[in-house]
CSV table of C-alpha atoms in Angstrom, one decimal:
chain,number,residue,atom,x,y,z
K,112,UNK,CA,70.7,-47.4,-55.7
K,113,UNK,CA,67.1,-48.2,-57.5
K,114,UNK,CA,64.0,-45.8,-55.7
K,115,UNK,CA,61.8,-43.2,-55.7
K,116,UNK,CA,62.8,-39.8,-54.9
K,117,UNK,CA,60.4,-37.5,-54.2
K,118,UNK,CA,61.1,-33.6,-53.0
K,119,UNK,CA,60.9,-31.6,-51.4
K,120,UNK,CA,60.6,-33.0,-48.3
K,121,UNK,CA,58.6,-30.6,-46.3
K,122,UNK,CA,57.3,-27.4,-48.4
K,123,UNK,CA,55.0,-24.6,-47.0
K,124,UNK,CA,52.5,-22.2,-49.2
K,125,UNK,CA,50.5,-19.8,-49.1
K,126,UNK,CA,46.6,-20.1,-50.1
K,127,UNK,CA,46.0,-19.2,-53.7
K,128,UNK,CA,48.9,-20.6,-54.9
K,129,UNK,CA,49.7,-23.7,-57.0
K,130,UNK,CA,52.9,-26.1,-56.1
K,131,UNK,CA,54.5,-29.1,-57.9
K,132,UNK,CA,55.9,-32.1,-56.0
K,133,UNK,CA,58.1,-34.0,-58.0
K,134,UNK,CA,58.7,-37.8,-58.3
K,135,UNK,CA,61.2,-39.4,-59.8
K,136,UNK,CA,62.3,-43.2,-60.3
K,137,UNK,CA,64.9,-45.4,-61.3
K,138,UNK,CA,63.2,-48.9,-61.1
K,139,UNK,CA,62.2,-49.2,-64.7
K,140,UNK,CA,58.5,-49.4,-63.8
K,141,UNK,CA,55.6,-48.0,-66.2
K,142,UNK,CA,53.3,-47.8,-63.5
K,143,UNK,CA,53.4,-44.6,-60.8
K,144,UNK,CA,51.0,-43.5,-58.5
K,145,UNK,CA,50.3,-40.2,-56.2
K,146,UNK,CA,48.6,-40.8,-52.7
K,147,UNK,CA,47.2,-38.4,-50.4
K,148,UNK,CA,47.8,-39.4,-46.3
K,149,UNK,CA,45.7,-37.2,-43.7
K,150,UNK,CA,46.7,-37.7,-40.2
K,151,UNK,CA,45.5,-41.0,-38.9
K,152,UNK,CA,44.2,-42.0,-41.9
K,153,UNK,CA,44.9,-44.6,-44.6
K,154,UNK,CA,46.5,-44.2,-48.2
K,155,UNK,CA,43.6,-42.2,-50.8
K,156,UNK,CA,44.5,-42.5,-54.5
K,157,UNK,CA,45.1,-39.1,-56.3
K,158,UNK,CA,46.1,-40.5,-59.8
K,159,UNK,CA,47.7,-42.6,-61.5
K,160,UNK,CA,49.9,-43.8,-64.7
K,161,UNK,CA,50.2,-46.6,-66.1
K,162,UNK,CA,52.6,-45.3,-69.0
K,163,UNK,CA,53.8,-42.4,-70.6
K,164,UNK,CA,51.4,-40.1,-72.0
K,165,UNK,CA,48.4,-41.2,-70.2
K,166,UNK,CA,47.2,-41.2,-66.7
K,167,UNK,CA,43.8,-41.6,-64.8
K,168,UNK,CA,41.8,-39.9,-61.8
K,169,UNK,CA,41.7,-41.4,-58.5
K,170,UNK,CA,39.7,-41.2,-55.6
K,171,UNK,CA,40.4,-38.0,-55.0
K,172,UNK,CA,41.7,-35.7,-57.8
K,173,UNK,CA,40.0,-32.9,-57.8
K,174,UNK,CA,42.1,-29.7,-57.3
K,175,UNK,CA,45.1,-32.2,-58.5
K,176,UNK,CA,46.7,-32.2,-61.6
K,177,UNK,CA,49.8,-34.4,-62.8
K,178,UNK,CA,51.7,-35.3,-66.1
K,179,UNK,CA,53.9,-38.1,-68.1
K,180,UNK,CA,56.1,-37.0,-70.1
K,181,UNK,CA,58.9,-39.4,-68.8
K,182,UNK,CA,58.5,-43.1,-67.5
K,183,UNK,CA,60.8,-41.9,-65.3
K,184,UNK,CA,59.3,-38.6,-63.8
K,185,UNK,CA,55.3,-38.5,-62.6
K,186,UNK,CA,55.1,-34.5,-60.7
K,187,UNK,CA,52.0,-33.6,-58.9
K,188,UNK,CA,50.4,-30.2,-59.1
K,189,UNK,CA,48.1,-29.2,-55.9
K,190,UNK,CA,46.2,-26.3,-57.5
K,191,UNK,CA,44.7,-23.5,-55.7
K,192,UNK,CA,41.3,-25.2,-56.0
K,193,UNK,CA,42.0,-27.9,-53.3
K,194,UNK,CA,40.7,-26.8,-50.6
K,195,UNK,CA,42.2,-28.6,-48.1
K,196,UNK,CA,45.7,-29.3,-49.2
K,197,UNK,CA,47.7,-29.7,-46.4
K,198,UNK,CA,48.9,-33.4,-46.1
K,199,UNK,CA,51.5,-35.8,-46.4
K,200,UNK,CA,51.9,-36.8,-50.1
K,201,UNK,CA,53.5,-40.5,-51.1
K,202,UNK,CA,54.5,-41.2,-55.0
K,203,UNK,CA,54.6,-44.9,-55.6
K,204,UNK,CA,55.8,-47.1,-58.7
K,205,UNK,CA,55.3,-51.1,-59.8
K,206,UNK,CA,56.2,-52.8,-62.0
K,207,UNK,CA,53.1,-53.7,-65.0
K,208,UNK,CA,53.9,-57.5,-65.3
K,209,UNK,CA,55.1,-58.5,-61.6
K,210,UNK,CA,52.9,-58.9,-58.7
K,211,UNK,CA,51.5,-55.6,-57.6
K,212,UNK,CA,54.1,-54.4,-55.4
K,213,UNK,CA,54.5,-50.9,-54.4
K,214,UNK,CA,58.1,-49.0,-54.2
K,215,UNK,CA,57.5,-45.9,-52.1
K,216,UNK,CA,58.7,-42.7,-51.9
K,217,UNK,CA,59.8,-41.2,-48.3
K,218,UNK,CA,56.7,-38.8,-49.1
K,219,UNK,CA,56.5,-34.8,-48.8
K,220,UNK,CA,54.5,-32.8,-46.3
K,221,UNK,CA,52.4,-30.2,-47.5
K,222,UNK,CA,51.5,-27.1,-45.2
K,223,UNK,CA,49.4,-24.1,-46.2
K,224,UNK,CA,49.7,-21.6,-44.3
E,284,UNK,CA,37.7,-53.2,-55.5
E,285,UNK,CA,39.0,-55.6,-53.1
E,286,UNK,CA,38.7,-54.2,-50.1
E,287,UNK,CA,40.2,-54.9,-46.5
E,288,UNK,CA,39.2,-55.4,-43.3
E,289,UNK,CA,41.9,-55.6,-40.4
E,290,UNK,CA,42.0,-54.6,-36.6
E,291,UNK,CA,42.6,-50.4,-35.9
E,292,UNK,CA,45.3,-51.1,-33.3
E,293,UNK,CA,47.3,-54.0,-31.4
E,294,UNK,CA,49.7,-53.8,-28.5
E,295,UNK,CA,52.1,-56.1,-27.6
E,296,UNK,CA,55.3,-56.9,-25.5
E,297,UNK,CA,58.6,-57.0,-26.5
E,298,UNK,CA,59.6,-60.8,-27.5
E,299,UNK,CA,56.0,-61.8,-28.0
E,300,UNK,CA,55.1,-63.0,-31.6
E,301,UNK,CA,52.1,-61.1,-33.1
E,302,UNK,CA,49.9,-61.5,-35.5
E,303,UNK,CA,47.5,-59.2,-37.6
E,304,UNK,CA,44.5,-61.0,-39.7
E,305,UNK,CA,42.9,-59.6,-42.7
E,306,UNK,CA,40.1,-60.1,-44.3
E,307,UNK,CA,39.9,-59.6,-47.9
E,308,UNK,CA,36.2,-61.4,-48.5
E,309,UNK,CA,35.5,-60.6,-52.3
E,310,UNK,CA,39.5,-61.1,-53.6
E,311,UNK,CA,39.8,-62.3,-57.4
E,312,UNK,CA,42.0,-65.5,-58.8
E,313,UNK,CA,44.8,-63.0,-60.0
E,314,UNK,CA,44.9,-60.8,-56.9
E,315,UNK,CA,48.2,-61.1,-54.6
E,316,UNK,CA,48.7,-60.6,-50.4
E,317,UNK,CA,50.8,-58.1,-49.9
E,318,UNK,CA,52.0,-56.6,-46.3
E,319,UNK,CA,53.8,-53.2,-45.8
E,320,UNK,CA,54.8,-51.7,-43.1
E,321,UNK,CA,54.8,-47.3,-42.2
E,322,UNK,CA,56.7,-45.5,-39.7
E,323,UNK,CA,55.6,-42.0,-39.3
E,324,UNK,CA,56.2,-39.6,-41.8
E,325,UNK,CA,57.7,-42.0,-44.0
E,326,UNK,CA,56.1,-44.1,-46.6
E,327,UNK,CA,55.3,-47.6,-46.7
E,328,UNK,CA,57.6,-50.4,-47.1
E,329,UNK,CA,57.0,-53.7,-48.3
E,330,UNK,CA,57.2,-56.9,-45.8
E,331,UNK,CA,56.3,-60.1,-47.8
E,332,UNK,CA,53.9,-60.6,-50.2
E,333,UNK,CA,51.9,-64.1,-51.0
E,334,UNK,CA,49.3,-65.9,-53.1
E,335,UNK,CA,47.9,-69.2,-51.0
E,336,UNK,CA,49.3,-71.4,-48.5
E,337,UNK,CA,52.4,-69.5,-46.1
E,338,UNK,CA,55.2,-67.6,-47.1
E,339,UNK,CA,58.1,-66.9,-44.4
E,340,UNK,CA,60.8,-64.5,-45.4
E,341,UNK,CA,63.4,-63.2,-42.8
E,342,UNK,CA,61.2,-60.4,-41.1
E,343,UNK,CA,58.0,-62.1,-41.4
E,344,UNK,CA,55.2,-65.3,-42.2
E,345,UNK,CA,52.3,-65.2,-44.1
E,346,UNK,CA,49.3,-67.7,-44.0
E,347,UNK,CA,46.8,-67.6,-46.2
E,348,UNK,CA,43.9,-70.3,-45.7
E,349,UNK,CA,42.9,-72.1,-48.9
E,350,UNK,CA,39.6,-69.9,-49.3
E,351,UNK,CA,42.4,-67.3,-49.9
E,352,UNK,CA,39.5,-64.7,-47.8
E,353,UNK,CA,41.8,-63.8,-45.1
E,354,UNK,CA,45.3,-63.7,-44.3
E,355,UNK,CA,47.5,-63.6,-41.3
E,356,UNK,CA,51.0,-61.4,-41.1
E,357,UNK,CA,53.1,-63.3,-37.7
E,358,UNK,CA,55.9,-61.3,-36.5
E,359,UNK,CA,58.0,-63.2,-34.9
E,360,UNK,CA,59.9,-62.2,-31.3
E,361,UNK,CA,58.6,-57.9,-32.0
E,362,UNK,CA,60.9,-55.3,-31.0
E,363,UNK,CA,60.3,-51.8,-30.2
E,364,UNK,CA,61.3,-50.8,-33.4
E,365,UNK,CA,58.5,-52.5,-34.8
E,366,UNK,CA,55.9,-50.0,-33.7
E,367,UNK,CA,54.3,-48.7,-36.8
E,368,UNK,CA,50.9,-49.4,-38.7
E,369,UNK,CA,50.6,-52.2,-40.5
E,370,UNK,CA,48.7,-52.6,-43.7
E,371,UNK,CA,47.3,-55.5,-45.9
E,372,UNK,CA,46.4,-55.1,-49.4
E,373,UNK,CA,45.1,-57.4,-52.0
E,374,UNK,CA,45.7,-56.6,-55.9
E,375,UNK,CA,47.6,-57.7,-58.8
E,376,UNK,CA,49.9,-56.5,-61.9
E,377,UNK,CA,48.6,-53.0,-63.2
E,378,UNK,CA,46.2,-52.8,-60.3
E,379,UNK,CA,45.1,-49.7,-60.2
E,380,UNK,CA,42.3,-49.7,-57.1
E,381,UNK,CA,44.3,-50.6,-54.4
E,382,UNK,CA,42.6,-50.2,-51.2
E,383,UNK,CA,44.7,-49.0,-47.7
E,384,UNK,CA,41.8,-48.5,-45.5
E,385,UNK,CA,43.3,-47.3,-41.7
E,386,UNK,CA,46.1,-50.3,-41.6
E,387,UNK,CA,46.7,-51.7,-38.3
E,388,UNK,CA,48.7,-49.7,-35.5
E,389,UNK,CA,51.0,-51.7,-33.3
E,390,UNK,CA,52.5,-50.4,-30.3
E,391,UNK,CA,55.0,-52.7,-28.7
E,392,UNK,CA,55.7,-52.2,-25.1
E,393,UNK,CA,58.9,-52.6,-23.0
């Protein structure tokens, strides 16, 4: 089946250190996103990619890194310099030419202990 | 950045037919309506999507007016299962600058 697949699902760390979430899609699309979810709140834009090679800051990417070297993979490093990094973390994808529409991952919770 | 406006929580009962506005005041020619849907701890899912006039798919209608600066999602006959925040979002190919803002929380009640 087409998605997004994003793991893990729940991961735990320790402050200091630096953790990858990956994302990975089958839909073909040039265009993935990451997205940072606090409790109650809305969606807040980390980065994003529009294709290979090249992505862009958010809203809020500081203490965030991410790469593209696939169309298919975008992974999402939360460096020891966010402060507050303990969220729920959604990858998305679309497509460049259709209407804007969002594919969703089922997202991965982020505790620091 | 187009941003949103919608109500921060609705309740309704079971059977009723609900619907959410939006108000999307500053949206450009190429932007699109779209409507997703979050459960907790899950991401968002798409419901329908539209550009002007209404749209009806099989879980959902859209209206848009012909000023395109608001839109209405109408969920017809809600369920419990339909309890989850509801958010509207305006953009188009490549956008880059969506805006979520808090979404909508519905609570249907038995």
């Amino acid at each position: 089946d087409g998605g997004i697949t994003q793991s893990p699902k729940y991961l735990f760390r320790k402050e200091g250190q630096n953790v990858t979430l990956s994302c990975e899609q089958n839909l073909n699309h040039d265009a993935m996103y990451w997205y940072r979810q606090d409790p109650g709140q809305g969606l807040r834009l980390i980065y994003y990619s529009q294709i290979v090679n090249d992505f862009q800051k958010g809203d809020i990417a500081e203490g965030y890194s991410v790469s593209r070297e696939k169309k298919e993979s975008f992974p999402l490093t939360v460096t020891s310099a966010q402060k507050n990094p303990t969220a729920f973390y959604l990858c998305a994808s679309s497509a460049q030419r259709g209407t804007g529409e969002l594919f969703f991952g089922e997202g991965s919770r982020l505790t620091v202990l | 950045l187009a941003k949103t406006t919608q109500p921060i929580s609705m309740d309704s009962y079971e059977g009723q037919e609900v619907n959410i506005t939006c108000s999307h005041n500053n949206i450009a020619t190429n932007d699109y309506i779209t409507w997703y849907q979050q459960f907790p701890s899950q991401g968002p899912r798409f419901i329908i999507q539209g550009y002007k006039t209404k749209v009806t798919n099989e879980v959902a209608s859209l209206f848009i007016p012909a000023d395109r600066k608001s839109s209405t999602l109408s969920l017809p006959r809600v369920s419990l299962s339909d309890t989850a925040v509801y958010y509207c979002l305006v953009g188009g190919p490549g956008a880059n600058n969506l805006f979520f803002g808090t979404g909508t929380r519905l609570t249907v009640i038995p």
